[in-house]
Amino acid sequence: YAFLTLIIIFHDIAFHPKDDLHEQSSANIWMEFCECVGIPPAVALKGYHLILGTMDHVSYDFLSTLLYDADLEIYSMGDYRYQEYISNLRKEYIHLTDLEWNRTRAVELELLLARKAIYVAEDTFDFEEVTARENIKDELAKLNNAVPLVSV
């Protein structure tokens, strides 16, 4: 699991709320790291694709399932933790107006809800799936009603 740990570290290493392509930047940094430390090209390329896959979270094997389910885990947290996450996320995107934030966030949430399953791993499907869908629906209702989620 050392490989997966490195991918988790690198998958958002270039995150910036104003950069819509930060996953690509993170994947590029991963490749530079691999070249510097001598990680075999096939392994480096696997990591590159895993990192890029965090853009849409479509699992295609065991490692991608672990990574993408873990990346989306926040959606299945209890109410207090999930509200804290939303508040912190809104602060990261403070450069967006409330209208821009509401629209952008709603699209992201609607895409998650449209998936057959948010989580792919069998052991996460039941409780986490139900909780995530409830959290997302509640957040969408607030966004659609233009209820401010965070006082800035």
Short mmCIF file of C-alpha atoms in Angstrom, two decimals:
data_model
loop_
_atom_site.label_atom_id
_atom_site.label_comp_id
_atom_site.label_asym_id
_atom_site.label_seq_id
_atom_site.Cartn_x
_atom_site.Cartn_y
_atom_site.Cartn_z
CA TYR A 1 0.00 0.00 0.00
CA ALA A 2 3.03 2.30 -0.12
CA PHE A 3 2.20 3.07 -3.75
CA LEU A 4 -1.40 4.01 -2.91
CA THR A 5 -0.20 6.15 -0.01
CA LEU A 6 2.03 8.09 -2.39
CA ILE A 7 -0.85 8.55 -4.82
CA ILE A 8 -3.06 9.85 -2.02
CA ILE A 9 -0.37 12.36 -1.10
CA PHE A 10 0.20 13.46 -4.70
CA HIS A 11 -3.39 13.50 -5.99
CA ASP A 12 -4.06 17.04 -4.73
CA ILE A 13 -0.49 18.24 -4.32
CA ALA A 14 -1.07 21.05 -6.84
CA PHE A 15 -4.58 21.88 -5.60
CA HIS A 16 -5.62 25.48 -5.98
CA PRO A 17 -9.29 26.53 -6.00
CA LYS A 18 -8.76 28.75 -9.05
CA ASP A 19 -7.13 25.94 -11.07
CA ASP A 20 -9.69 23.71 -12.77
CA LEU A 21 -6.87 21.46 -13.99
CA HIS A 22 -5.05 20.91 -10.70
CA GLU A 23 -5.34 17.13 -11.13
CA GLN A 24 -3.30 17.40 -14.33
CA SER A 25 -0.71 19.53 -12.53
CA SER A 26 -0.62 17.02 -9.66
CA ALA A 27 -0.16 14.14 -12.11
CA ASN A 28 2.70 15.99 -13.80
CA ILE A 29 4.41 16.59 -10.45
CA TRP A 30 3.96 12.87 -9.69
CA MET A 31 5.73 11.98 -12.94
CA GLU A 32 8.60 14.34 -12.17
CA PHE A 33 8.91 12.79 -8.70
CA CYS A 34 8.95 9.29 -10.17
CA GLU A 35 11.70 10.21 -12.59
CA CYS A 36 13.77 11.79 -9.80
CA VAL A 37 13.55 8.79 -7.48
CA GLY A 38 13.70 6.08 -10.15
CA ILE A 39 10.18 4.67 -9.97
CA PRO A 40 9.72 2.35 -12.97
CA PRO A 41 7.86 3.97 -15.88
CA ALA A 42 4.97 1.47 -15.80
CA VAL A 43 4.36 2.18 -12.10
CA ALA A 44 4.69 5.93 -12.67
CA LEU A 45 2.16 5.79 -15.49
CA LYS A 46 -0.30 3.80 -13.35
CA GLY A 47 -0.06 6.53 -10.69
CA TYR A 48 -0.46 9.22 -13.32
CA HIS A 49 -3.73 7.71 -14.51
CA LEU A 50 -4.98 7.18 -10.95
CA ILE A 51 -4.37 10.84 -10.14
CA LEU A 52 -6.09 12.03 -13.32
CA GLY A 53 -9.00 9.75 -12.47
CA THR A 54 -9.78 11.84 -9.39
CA MET A 55 -11.42 14.27 -11.81
CA ASP A 56 -14.38 11.95 -12.42
CA HIS A 57 -13.89 9.10 -9.91
CA VAL A 58 -14.74 6.33 -12.39
CA SER A 59 -13.18 3.19 -10.94
CA TYR A 60 -11.63 0.62 -13.22
CA ASP A 61 -9.69 -1.67 -10.87
CA PHE A 62 -9.02 -2.39 -7.19
CA LEU A 63 -6.61 0.51 -6.62
CA SER A 64 -8.82 3.05 -8.35
CA THR A 65 -11.78 1.86 -6.29
CA LEU A 66 -9.84 2.34 -3.05
CA LEU A 67 -8.54 5.76 -4.05
CA TYR A 68 -11.75 7.19 -5.48
CA ASP A 69 -13.97 5.87 -2.69
CA ALA A 70 -11.56 7.34 -0.13
CA ASP A 71 -11.51 10.67 -1.99
CA LEU A 72 -15.31 10.82 -1.85
CA GLU A 73 -15.57 9.59 1.75
CA ILE A 74 -16.31 13.08 3.10
CA TYR A 75 -19.80 12.88 1.60
CA SER A 76 -20.70 10.04 3.98
CA MET A 77 -19.65 11.83 7.17
CA GLY A 78 -22.04 12.71 9.95
CA ASP A 79 -23.89 16.02 9.79
CA TYR A 80 -21.48 18.07 11.92
CA ARG A 81 -18.39 16.91 9.99
CA TYR A 82 -20.10 17.32 6.63
CA GLN A 83 -21.27 20.85 7.47
CA GLU A 84 -17.74 21.69 8.59
CA TYR A 85 -16.45 20.37 5.25
CA ILE A 86 -18.94 22.52 3.29
CA SER A 87 -17.99 25.58 5.32
CA ASN A 88 -14.27 25.03 4.73
CA LEU A 89 -14.82 24.29 1.05
CA ARG A 90 -16.79 27.50 0.60
CA LYS A 91 -13.93 29.43 2.21
CA GLU A 92 -11.51 27.89 -0.29
CA TYR A 93 -13.71 29.14 -3.11
CA ILE A 94 -14.32 32.60 -1.65
CA HIS A 95 -13.29 34.10 -5.01
CA LEU A 96 -16.66 32.91 -6.39
CA THR A 97 -19.78 34.95 -5.84
CA ASP A 98 -22.57 33.18 -3.96
CA LEU A 99 -24.42 32.68 -7.23
CA GLU A 100 -21.35 31.21 -8.96
CA TRP A 101 -20.66 28.98 -5.96
CA ASN A 102 -24.25 27.75 -5.76
CA ARG A 103 -24.38 26.93 -9.47
CA THR A 104 -20.94 25.31 -9.64
CA ARG A 105 -21.41 23.28 -6.49
CA ALA A 106 -24.92 22.19 -7.50
CA VAL A 107 -23.62 20.82 -10.82
CA GLU A 108 -20.93 18.84 -9.01
CA LEU A 109 -23.42 17.43 -6.53
CA GLU A 110 -25.97 16.57 -9.22
CA LEU A 111 -23.29 14.63 -11.10
CA LEU A 112 -22.57 12.61 -7.97
CA LEU A 113 -26.26 11.89 -7.40
CA ALA A 114 -26.67 10.80 -11.02
CA ARG A 115 -24.15 8.01 -10.55
CA LYS A 116 -25.52 4.53 -10.08
CA ALA A 117 -23.35 4.35 -6.96
CA ILE A 118 -21.16 7.00 -5.39
CA TYR A 119 -19.01 4.32 -3.78
CA VAL A 120 -17.88 1.24 -5.64
CA ALA A 121 -16.26 -0.97 -3.00
CA GLU A 122 -18.78 -3.49 -1.69
CA ASP A 123 -18.00 -2.86 1.98
CA THR A 124 -18.80 0.86 1.63
CA PHE A 125 -21.99 0.58 -0.36
CA ASP A 126 -24.75 0.41 2.24
CA PHE A 127 -24.41 2.91 5.09
CA GLU A 128 -21.97 5.26 3.38
CA GLU A 129 -23.96 5.35 0.16
CA VAL A 130 -27.21 6.20 1.93
CA THR A 131 -25.57 8.84 4.15
CA ALA A 132 -23.71 10.42 1.23
CA ARG A 133 -26.86 10.67 -0.84
CA GLU A 134 -28.75 12.25 2.08
CA ASN A 135 -25.95 14.77 2.67
CA ILE A 136 -25.79 15.67 -1.01
CA LYS A 137 -29.57 16.05 -1.32
CA ASP A 138 -29.67 18.26 1.79
CA GLU A 139 -26.85 20.43 0.47
CA LEU A 140 -28.50 20.69 -2.94
CA ALA A 141 -31.76 21.79 -1.34
CA LYS A 142 -29.92 24.57 0.48
CA LEU A 143 -28.11 25.64 -2.68
CA ASN A 144 -31.28 25.60 -4.75
CA ASN A 145 -33.07 27.68 -2.13
CA ALA A 146 -30.10 30.07 -2.07
CA VAL A 147 -29.66 29.63 1.65
CA PRO A 148 -26.20 30.89 2.53
CA LEU A 149 -24.14 27.95 3.78
CA VAL A 150 -21.41 30.10 5.30
CA SER A 151 -21.38 33.63 6.50
CA VAL A 152 -18.29 35.20 5.00
#
